[in-house]
CSV table of C-alpha atoms in Angstrom, one decimal:
chain,number,residue,atom,x,y,z
T,1053,MET,CA,34.4,-36.0,20.8
T,1054,LYS,CA,31.1,-37.5,21.8
T,1055,TYR,CA,31.0,-40.7,23.7
T,1056,TYR,CA,28.0,-43.0,23.7
T,1057,TYR,CA,26.9,-46.4,24.9
T,1058,SER,CA,25.1,-48.8,22.6
T,1059,ILE,CA,22.8,-50.8,24.7
T,1060,PHE,CA,21.5,-53.9,23.1
T,1061,PHE,CA,20.3,-57.0,25.0
T,1062,ILE,CA,22.0,-59.3,22.4
T,1063,ASN,CA,25.4,-58.0,23.0
T,1064,VAL,CA,27.0,-60.3,25.6
T,1065,LEU,CA,30.0,-58.4,26.2
T,1066,TRP,CA,28.1,-55.2,26.9
T,1067,VAL,CA,25.7,-57.0,29.2
T,1068,SER,CA,28.7,-58.4,31.3
T,1069,THR,CA,29.9,-54.9,31.9
T,1070,LEU,CA,26.7,-53.5,33.2
T,1071,THR,CA,26.7,-52.6,36.9
T,1072,ILE,CA,22.8,-52.5,37.1
T,1073,PRO,CA,21.6,-56.2,37.4
T,1074,GLY,CA,18.1,-55.2,37.8
T,1075,VAL,CA,18.1,-53.6,34.5
T,1076,ILE,CA,19.5,-56.7,32.8
T,1077,ARG,CA,17.0,-58.9,34.4
T,1078,GLN,CA,14.2,-56.6,33.6
T,1079,HIS,CA,15.3,-56.4,29.9
T,1080,GLN,CA,15.6,-60.2,29.7
T,1081,ALA,CA,12.3,-60.8,31.3
T,1082,ALA,CA,10.7,-58.2,28.9
T,1083,ALA,CA,12.3,-59.9,25.8
T,1084,SER,CA,11.1,-63.3,26.9
T,1085,LYS,CA,7.5,-62.1,27.5
T,1086,ASN,CA,7.4,-60.4,24.1
T,1087,LYS,CA,8.4,-63.6,22.4
T,1088,LEU,CA,5.1,-64.8,23.5
T,1089,LYS,CA,3.2,-61.6,22.8
T,1090,GLY,CA,4.7,-60.7,19.4
T,1091,SER,CA,1.5,-61.7,17.7
T,1092,GLN,CA,-0.4,-59.0,19.6
T,1093,GLY,CA,0.8,-56.5,17.0
T,1094,GLN,CA,2.2,-53.9,19.2
T,1095,PHE,CA,3.8,-51.0,17.2
T,1096,PRO,CA,5.4,-47.8,18.5
T,1097,LEU,CA,3.8,-44.5,17.4
T,1098,THR,CA,5.8,-41.4,16.4
T,1099,GLN,CA,5.3,-38.1,14.6
T,1100,ASN,CA,7.5,-36.0,12.5
T,1101,VAL,CA,8.8,-32.8,14.2
T,1102,THR,CA,9.7,-29.4,12.7
T,1103,VAL,CA,11.7,-27.0,14.8
T,1104,VAL,CA,13.5,-23.7,14.2
T,1105,GLU,CA,17.2,-23.7,14.3
T,1106,GLY,CA,18.3,-22.9,17.9
T,1107,GLY,CA,15.0,-24.2,19.3
T,1108,THR,CA,14.0,-27.3,21.2
T,1109,ALA,CA,12.6,-30.4,19.6
T,1110,ILE,CA,10.5,-32.9,21.5
T,1111,LEU,CA,10.5,-36.5,20.3
T,1112,THR,CA,7.8,-38.7,21.6
T,1113,CYS,CA,7.3,-42.4,21.1
T,1114,ARG,CA,4.1,-44.1,22.4
T,1115,VAL,CA,2.7,-47.6,22.7
T,1116,ASP,CA,-1.0,-48.2,23.2
T,1117,GLN,CA,-0.5,-51.7,24.8
T,1118,ASN,CA,2.9,-52.6,26.3
T,1119,ASP,CA,3.7,-55.5,28.6
T,1120,ASN,CA,6.8,-53.9,30.2
T,1121,THR,CA,8.7,-53.9,27.0
T,1122,SER,CA,11.6,-51.4,26.6
T,1123,LEU,CA,11.6,-48.4,24.4
T,1124,GLN,CA,14.7,-46.8,22.8
T,1125,TRP,CA,15.4,-43.6,20.8
T,1126,SER,CA,18.3,-43.4,18.3
T,1127,ASN,CA,19.5,-40.6,16.1
T,1128,PRO,CA,20.1,-40.5,12.3
T,1129,ALA,CA,23.6,-42.1,12.9
T,1130,GLN,CA,21.9,-45.0,14.8
T,1131,GLN,CA,23.5,-43.8,18.0
T,1132,THR,CA,21.3,-44.6,21.0
T,1133,LEU,CA,20.1,-41.6,22.8
T,1134,TYR,CA,17.9,-43.1,25.5
T,1135,PHE,CA,17.1,-46.7,26.5
T,1136,ASP,CA,14.0,-46.4,28.7
T,1137,ASP,CA,15.0,-43.7,31.2
T,1138,LYS,CA,18.7,-44.4,31.0
T,1139,LYS,CA,20.8,-41.8,28.9
T,1140,ALA,CA,23.2,-43.4,26.5
T,1141,LEU,CA,24.7,-40.5,24.6
T,1142,ARG,CA,26.7,-37.9,26.4
T,1143,ASP,CA,25.2,-34.7,24.9
T,1144,ASN,CA,24.0,-32.1,27.4
T,1145,ARG,CA,21.4,-30.9,25.0
T,1146,ILE,CA,19.5,-34.2,25.1
T,1147,GLU,CA,17.2,-34.7,28.2
T,1148,LEU,CA,14.6,-37.1,29.3
T,1149,VAL,CA,11.0,-35.7,29.3
T,1150,ARG,CA,9.0,-38.7,30.2
T,1151,ALA,CA,9.6,-42.4,30.5
T,1152,SER,CA,7.0,-45.1,31.1
T,1153,TRP,CA,6.0,-48.5,29.8
T,1154,HIS,CA,3.8,-46.6,27.3
T,1155,GLU,CA,5.9,-43.5,26.4
T,1156,LEU,CA,9.4,-42.4,25.9
T,1157,SER,CA,9.8,-38.8,25.3
T,1158,ILE,CA,13.1,-36.8,24.9
T,1159,SER,CA,14.0,-33.2,24.2
T,1160,VAL,CA,16.9,-31.9,22.1
T,1161,SER,CA,17.6,-28.2,22.8
T,1162,ASP,CA,19.6,-25.7,20.8
T,1163,VAL,CA,18.9,-27.6,17.6
T,1164,SER,CA,21.3,-27.2,14.7
T,1165,LEU,CA,21.0,-28.0,11.1
T,1166,SER,CA,23.2,-31.0,11.6
T,1167,ASP,CA,20.6,-32.5,13.9
T,1168,GLU,CA,18.1,-32.8,11.0
T,1169,GLY,CA,17.4,-36.4,9.9
T,1170,GLN,CA,15.4,-39.5,10.7
T,1171,TYR,CA,15.2,-40.6,14.3
T,1172,THR,CA,14.1,-44.1,15.3
T,1173,CYS,CA,12.0,-45.4,18.1
T,1174,SER,CA,12.5,-49.1,18.9
T,1175,LEU,CA,10.2,-51.4,20.7
T,1176,PHE,CA,12.0,-54.5,21.9
T,1177,THR,CA,9.5,-57.2,21.1
T,1178,MET,CA,10.5,-60.3,19.3
T,1179,PRO,CA,11.1,-59.3,16.6
T,1180,VAL,CA,12.1,-55.6,17.3
T,1181,LYS,CA,9.5,-53.1,16.0
T,1182,THR,CA,10.4,-49.6,15.1
T,1183,SER,CA,8.8,-46.3,14.0
T,1184,LYS,CA,10.5,-43.4,12.2
T,1185,ALA,CA,10.2,-39.7,13.0
T,1186,TYR,CA,11.8,-37.1,10.8
T,1187,LEU,CA,13.2,-34.0,12.4
T,1188,THR,CA,13.1,-31.0,10.1
T,1189,VAL,CA,15.2,-28.0,11.1
T,1190,LEU,CA,14.3,-24.6,9.6
T,1191,GLY,CA,17.1,-22.3,8.9
T,1192,VAL,CA,16.4,-18.7,10.0
T,1193,PRO,CA,17.1,-16.1,7.3
T,1194,GLU,CA,19.6,-13.3,8.4
T,1195,LYS,CA,18.4,-9.8,8.6
T,1196,PRO,CA,18.1,-8.5,5.1
T,1197,GLN,CA,20.4,-5.8,3.7
T,1198,ILE,CA,19.6,-3.3,0.9
T,1199,SER,CA,22.4,-2.2,-1.4
T,1200,GLY,CA,22.7,-0.1,-4.6
T,1201,PHE,CA,21.6,3.3,-3.2
T,1202,SER,CA,24.0,6.1,-3.3
T,1203,SER,CA,22.9,9.6,-2.1
T,1204,PRO,CA,21.8,11.8,-3.7
T,1205,VAL,CA,19.9,10.5,-6.8
T,1206,MET,CA,19.0,13.0,-9.5
T,1207,GLU,CA,15.3,13.3,-10.6
T,1208,GLY,CA,14.7,11.1,-13.6
T,1209,ASP,CA,17.6,8.7,-12.8
T,1210,LEU,CA,17.1,4.9,-13.0
T,1211,MET,CA,17.6,3.4,-9.6
T,1212,GLN,CA,18.5,-0.2,-8.9
T,1213,LEU,CA,18.1,-1.5,-5.3
T,1214,THR,CA,19.1,-5.1,-4.2
T,1215,CYS,CA,17.9,-6.9,-1.1
T,1216,LYS,CA,19.8,-10.0,0.1
T,1217,THR,CA,19.4,-12.4,3.0
T,1218,SER,CA,21.2,-15.7,3.7
T,1219,GLY,CA,20.9,-18.7,5.8
T,1220,SER,CA,17.2,-19.5,5.1
T,1221,LYS,CA,16.0,-23.1,4.9
T,1222,PRO,CA,13.9,-23.6,2.8
T,1223,ALA,CA,14.6,-20.5,0.7
T,1224,ALA,CA,13.0,-17.4,2.0
T,1225,ASP,CA,10.7,-15.1,0.1
T,1226,ILE,CA,11.5,-11.5,-0.5
T,1227,ARG,CA,8.8,-8.7,-1.2
T,1228,TRP,CA,9.2,-5.0,-2.0
T,1229,PHE,CA,7.1,-2.1,-0.7
T,1230,LYS,CA,6.9,1.6,-1.6
T,1231,ASN,CA,4.5,4.0,0.0
T,1232,ASP,CA,2.9,1.0,1.6
T,1233,LYS,CA,2.2,-0.5,-1.8
T,1234,GLU,CA,3.7,-3.7,-2.9
T,1235,ILE,CA,5.9,-3.6,-6.1
T,1236,LYS,CA,5.4,-6.8,-8.1
T,1237,ASP,CA,7.8,-6.4,-11.1
T,1238,VAL,CA,11.1,-7.5,-9.4
T,1239,LYS,CA,13.9,-10.0,-10.1
T,1240,TYR,CA,14.3,-13.0,-7.8
T,1241,LEU,CA,17.6,-15.1,-7.4
T,1242,LYS,CA,18.1,-18.2,-5.1
T,1243,GLU,CA,21.6,-19.7,-4.5
T,1244,GLU,CA,22.6,-22.7,-2.3
T,1245,ASP,CA,25.1,-21.8,0.5
T,1246,ALA,CA,28.4,-23.6,1.0
T,1247,ASN,CA,26.9,-25.9,3.6
T,1248,ARG,CA,24.5,-27.2,1.0
T,1249,LYS,CA,21.6,-26.9,3.4
T,1250,THR,CA,20.6,-23.3,3.5
T,1251,PHE,CA,20.1,-20.6,0.7
T,1252,THR,CA,21.0,-17.0,0.0
T,1253,VAL,CA,18.1,-15.1,-1.6
T,1254,SER,CA,18.4,-11.9,-3.4
T,1255,SER,CA,15.8,-9.6,-5.2
T,1256,THR,CA,16.5,-6.6,-7.4
T,1257,LEU,CA,14.1,-3.6,-7.8
T,1258,ASP,CA,14.5,-1.2,-10.8
T,1259,PHE,CA,12.5,2.0,-11.0
T,1260,ARG,CA,12.9,5.6,-12.3
T,1261,VAL,CA,12.8,8.2,-9.6
T,1262,ASP,CA,11.1,11.7,-9.5
T,1263,ARG,CA,10.6,14.4,-6.9
T,1264,SER,CA,7.7,12.8,-5.4
T,1265,ASP,CA,10.1,9.9,-4.2
T,1266,ASP,CA,12.1,12.3,-2.0
T,1267,GLY,CA,11.9,11.1,1.6
T,1268,VAL,CA,9.9,7.8,0.6
T,1269,ALA,CA,10.8,4.7,2.5
T,1270,VAL,CA,11.4,1.6,0.3
T,1271,ILE,CA,11.0,-1.5,2.3
T,1272,CYS,CA,12.4,-5.0,1.7
T,1273,ARG,CA,10.5,-7.6,3.5
T,1274,VAL,CA,11.7,-11.3,4.2
T,1275,ASP,CA,8.9,-13.8,4.8
T,1276,HIS,CA,9.8,-17.3,6.1
T,1277,GLU,CA,8.0,-20.0,8.1
T,1278,SER,CA,10.6,-19.9,10.8
T,1279,LEU,CA,9.8,-16.2,11.6
T,1280,ASN,CA,6.4,-17.0,13.1
T,1281,ALA,CA,4.5,-14.5,11.1
T,1282,THR,CA,6.9,-11.7,12.1
T,1283,PRO,CA,8.8,-10.9,8.9
T,1284,GLN,CA,12.2,-9.3,8.9
T,1285,VAL,CA,12.5,-5.9,7.1
T,1286,ALA,CA,15.1,-3.5,5.7
T,1287,MET,CA,14.4,0.0,4.9
T,1288,GLN,CA,16.0,2.6,2.6
T,1289,VAL,CA,14.8,6.3,2.8
T,1290,LEU,CA,15.3,7.9,-0.7
T,1291,GLU,CA,16.9,11.2,-1.2
T,1292,ILE,CA,16.1,12.8,-4.5
T,1293,HIS,CA,17.6,16.1,-5.8
T,1294,TYR,CA,15.5,18.1,-8.3
T,1295,THR,CA,15.1,21.5,-9.7
T,1296,PRO,CA,13.0,24.1,-7.8
T,1297,SER,CA,9.3,24.6,-8.3
T,1298,VAL,CA,8.2,28.3,-7.6
T,1299,LYS,CA,4.8,29.9,-6.9
T,1300,ILE,CA,4.1,33.5,-5.8
T,1301,ILE,CA,1.4,34.1,-3.2
T,1302,PRO,CA,0.0,37.7,-2.5
T,1303,SER,CA,-1.1,38.7,0.9
T,1304,THR,CA,-4.4,40.0,-0.5
T,1305,PRO,CA,-6.4,39.2,-3.6
T,1306,PHE,CA,-7.3,42.8,-4.3
T,1307,PRO,CA,-4.3,45.1,-3.7
T,1308,GLN,CA,-5.5,48.7,-3.1
T,1309,GLU,CA,-3.7,52.0,-3.4
T,1310,GLY,CA,-2.2,53.2,-0.2
T,1311,GLN,CA,-2.2,49.8,1.4
T,1312,PRO,CA,0.7,47.5,1.9
T,1313,LEU,CA,1.3,44.2,-0.1
T,1314,ILE,CA,3.5,41.2,0.6
T,1315,LEU,CA,4.4,38.7,-2.2
T,1316,THR,CA,5.8,35.5,-0.9
T,1317,CYS,CA,7.9,33.4,-3.3
T,1318,GLU,CA,7.2,29.8,-2.3
T,1319,SER,CA,10.0,27.7,-3.7
T,1320,LYS,CA,10.6,24.0,-3.2
T,1321,GLY,CA,13.6,22.2,-4.4
T,1322,LYS,CA,16.4,19.9,-3.2
T,1323,PRO,CA,18.9,21.3,-2.4
T,1324,LEU,CA,16.7,24.2,-1.1
T,1325,PRO,CA,17.0,27.3,-3.3
T,1326,GLU,CA,18.3,30.2,-1.2
T,1327,PRO,CA,18.0,33.1,-1.7
T,1328,VAL,CA,15.4,34.1,-4.4
T,1329,LEU,CA,15.7,36.9,-6.8
T,1330,TRP,CA,12.9,39.5,-7.4
T,1331,THR,CA,12.6,41.6,-10.5
T,1332,LYS,CA,9.8,43.8,-12.0
T,1333,ASP,CA,9.1,44.0,-15.8
T,1334,GLY,CA,12.4,42.3,-16.5
T,1335,GLY,CA,14.6,44.8,-14.5
T,1336,GLU,CA,15.5,45.6,-11.0
T,1337,LEU,CA,12.9,46.8,-8.4
T,1338,PRO,CA,12.3,50.5,-9.1
T,1339,ASP,CA,11.8,51.8,-5.6
T,1340,PRO,CA,14.1,50.0,-2.9
T,1341,ASP,CA,12.8,52.3,-0.3
T,1342,ARG,CA,9.2,51.1,-0.5
T,1343,MET,CA,10.0,47.6,-1.9
T,1344,VAL,CA,12.0,45.6,0.7
T,1345,VAL,CA,13.1,42.0,0.1
T,1346,SER,CA,13.2,39.9,3.2
T,1347,GLY,CA,14.2,36.2,2.4
T,1348,ARG,CA,11.6,35.0,0.1
T,1349,GLU,CA,9.1,37.9,0.7
T,1350,LEU,CA,8.8,41.1,-1.3
T,1351,ASN,CA,7.2,43.7,0.9
T,1352,ILE,CA,5.8,46.8,-0.8
T,1353,LEU,CA,5.1,49.3,2.0
T,1354,PHE,CA,2.2,51.2,0.4
T,1355,LEU,CA,0.9,50.8,-3.1
T,1356,ASN,CA,0.4,53.3,-5.8
T,1357,LYS,CA,-0.5,53.2,-9.5
T,1358,THR,CA,3.1,53.1,-10.5
T,1359,ASP,CA,3.5,49.8,-8.9
T,1360,ASN,CA,1.5,48.1,-11.6
T,1361,GLY,CA,3.4,45.5,-13.6
T,1362,THR,CA,4.8,42.0,-13.7
T,1363,TYR,CA,6.8,40.8,-10.8
T,1364,ARG,CA,9.1,37.8,-11.2
T,1365,CYS,CA,10.5,35.5,-8.6
T,1366,GLU,CA,13.5,33.3,-9.5
T,1367,ALA,CA,14.8,30.4,-7.6
T,1368,THR,CA,18.0,28.5,-8.3
T,1369,ASN,CA,19.8,25.5,-6.8
T,1370,THR,CA,22.7,23.2,-7.9
T,1371,ILE,CA,20.3,21.2,-10.2
T,1372,GLY,CA,18.6,24.0,-12.1
T,1373,GLN,CA,16.5,27.2,-12.2
T,1374,SER,CA,12.8,28.0,-12.1
T,1375,SER,CA,10.7,31.1,-11.8
T,1376,ALA,CA,7.1,32.3,-11.4
T,1377,GLU,CA,5.4,35.6,-12.4
T,1378,TYR,CA,2.7,37.8,-10.8
T,1379,VAL,CA,0.8,40.6,-12.5
T,1380,LEU,CA,0.1,43.4,-10.0
T,1381,ILE,CA,-2.9,45.7,-10.6
T,1382,VAL,CA,-3.4,48.4,-7.9
T,1383,HIS,CA,-7.1,49.1,-7.5
T,1384,ASP,CA,-8.7,52.4,-6.6
T,1385,PRO,CA,-10.2,52.0,-3.0
T,1386,ASN,CA,-13.2,54.1,-4.0
T,1387,ALA,CA,-14.0,52.1,-7.1
T,1388,LEU,CA,-13.7,48.8,-5.1
T,1389,ALA,CA,-16.2,50.4,-2.4
T,1390,GLY,CA,-18.7,51.2,-5.2
T,1391,GLN,CA,-18.5,47.7,-6.4
T,1392,THR,CA,-19.9,46.5,-3.1
T,1393,GLY,CA,-23.3,48.3,-3.8
T,1394,PRO,CA,-26.0,47.3,-6.3
T,1395,ASP,CA,-24.8,46.7,-9.9
T,1396,HIS,CA,-27.1,49.3,-11.7
T,1397,ALA,CA,-25.9,48.2,-15.1
T,1398,LEU,CA,-26.9,44.7,-14.4
T,1399,ILE,CA,-30.3,45.8,-13.2
T,1400,GLY,CA,-30.8,48.1,-16.3
T,1401,GLY,CA,-30.0,45.2,-18.6
T,1402,ILE,CA,-32.5,42.9,-16.8
T,1403,VAL,CA,-35.3,45.7,-17.1
T,1404,ALA,CA,-34.5,46.1,-20.7
T,1405,VAL,CA,-34.8,42.4,-21.4
T,1406,VAL,CA,-38.2,42.3,-19.6
T,1407,VAL,CA,-39.6,45.2,-21.6
T,1408,PHE,CA,-38.3,43.8,-24.8
T,1409,VAL,CA,-40.1,40.4,-24.1
T,1410,THR,CA,-43.3,42.2,-23.2
T,1411,LEU,CA,-43.4,44.2,-26.4
T,1412,CYS,CA,-42.7,41.1,-28.5
T,1413,SER,CA,-45.6,39.3,-26.7
T,1414,ILE,CA,-48.0,42.2,-27.5
T,1415,PHE,CA,-47.0,42.1,-31.1
T,1416,LEU,CA,-47.3,38.4,-31.6
T,1417,LEU,CA,-50.8,38.5,-29.9
T,1418,GLY,CA,-51.9,41.4,-32.2
T,1419,ARG,CA,-50.9,39.3,-35.3
T,1420,TYR,CA,-52.7,36.3,-34.0
T,1421,LEU,CA,-56.0,38.2,-33.4
T,1422,ALA,CA,-55.7,40.0,-36.9
T,1423,ARG,CA,-55.5,36.6,-38.6
T,1424,HIS,CA,-58.6,35.4,-36.8
T,1425,LYS,CA,-60.8,38.6,-37.3
T,1426,GLY,CA,-64.6,38.5,-37.8
T,1427,THR,CA,-66.7,40.4,-40.4
T,1428,TYR,CA,-70.4,41.1,-40.9
T,1429,LEU,CA,-72.7,43.5,-43.1
T,1430,THR,CA,-75.4,45.3,-41.5
T,1431,ASN,CA,-78.8,45.2,-43.3
T,1432,GLU,CA,-78.7,49.0,-43.9
T,1433,ALA,CA,-75.3,48.7,-45.6
T,1434,LYS,CA,-76.5,45.9,-47.9
T,1435,GLY,CA,-79.2,47.9,-49.6
T,1436,ALA,CA,-78.8,51.5,-48.6
T,1437,GLU,CA,-77.5,52.8,-51.9
T,1438,ASP,CA,-80.5,51.4,-53.8
T,1439,ALA,CA,-83.3,52.4,-51.5
T,1440,PRO,CA,-84.7,55.8,-50.6
T,1441,ASP,CA,-85.2,54.8,-47.0
T,1442,ALA,CA,-84.3,52.2,-44.4
T,1443,ASP,CA,-87.2,49.9,-45.0
T,1444,THR,CA,-86.5,49.7,-48.7
T,1445,ALA,CA,-82.8,49.2,-48.0
T,1446,ILE,CA,-83.6,46.2,-45.8
T,1447,ILE,CA,-85.9,44.7,-48.5
T,1448,ASN,CA,-83.3,45.3,-51.2
T,1449,ALA,CA,-80.5,43.8,-49.1
T,1450,GLU,CA,-82.3,40.5,-48.8
T,1451,GLY,CA,-82.3,40.1,-52.5
T,1452,SER,CA,-79.2,41.8,-53.7
T,1453,GLN,CA,-76.5,40.9,-51.2
T,1454,VAL,CA,-74.0,39.9,-53.9
T,1455,ASN,CA,-73.8,43.4,-55.5
T,1456,ALA,CA,-73.8,45.4,-52.3
T,1457,GLU,CA,-70.7,47.1,-51.0
T,1458,GLU,CA,-69.7,45.6,-47.8
T,1459,LYS,CA,-69.2,47.7,-44.8
T,1460,LYS,CA,-67.0,45.8,-42.4
T,1461,GLU,CA,-67.1,46.1,-38.7
T,1462,TYR,CA,-64.2,44.5,-36.7
T,1463,PHE,CA,-64.6,43.0,-33.3
T,1464,ILE,CA,-62.1,41.8,-30.9
């Protein structure tokens, strides 16, 4: 039970029990002075305060001009906390910070939600003047918890995760992250707690899982102004079971006759498939002495042409089965060595193309020149048949060019 003393200068019985006469005389003197100076318009100044639950609140009341007038702090229940520098309420959480004629500051430590409310600073002038300061207490949300995950989850299943936190005031905000990327499409629910002051907040995330989700951390983050920019988080690492994926990797891209070859069956699945099954052309391996299976590896000690064929690797786990195939073609080392020299067929093809283009060019040039040929008739040709000699032929040619037989000469 809390005990308190209400100190009022107008209470005669209380004044009679005081054992500090100096305080009474001081208070009476201040009251009489303020009766004369009330017209000066003195008012106490206060500010609203916000504090996190469990923290310390500082309540300050100031007066710019004060002629030795008393100041008093009282709580929302109108219980006097401090009258000047005198403590009135027996509460170890309440302490004096500063007391003067111009200021009265007190602290309230280990603040609880019940401390929230309107506090009053009184300046004992005539009449008494007051100023209000509202103390807001922030409820800190509890560490969030994620529910709804049961391991393992099968690939393709729909997963529903719920994140919940209680005790926040005002209601906290919940955000979801997957692979460091925020998920926006979520459900949000806010409920008032039994104390009717704080809230319980929950958020539900629905998504369909696949094998890429295995080992992924899903994070629920609670943001609230009481957390000082350091959010509270809860994390759930997913475990997804899925059928194996299989791939065959050869030790060399060009298997050669007489050389060894290792085929590795790379299988991924959850649970991990073990062991793997090797077959050739749909049947068992034909030569166990040369074809040795070790774990996921098929080791053919030395190759020959009879090893050509389709090799199959099959992996199975409790979820399902998967396989991969590799077609082996054993190459002749001499043929592969010849392939390292010049490709004569390629060179011959290039030469044939060049010759063909050259011949086509010559043919087209000949046709062009033929269409643009020149002709002329010599004087002898024009009149040679009608004249006994050259002179007469020339004379005849000048007059009878129309009937003369043309003798053509071509020039290029």
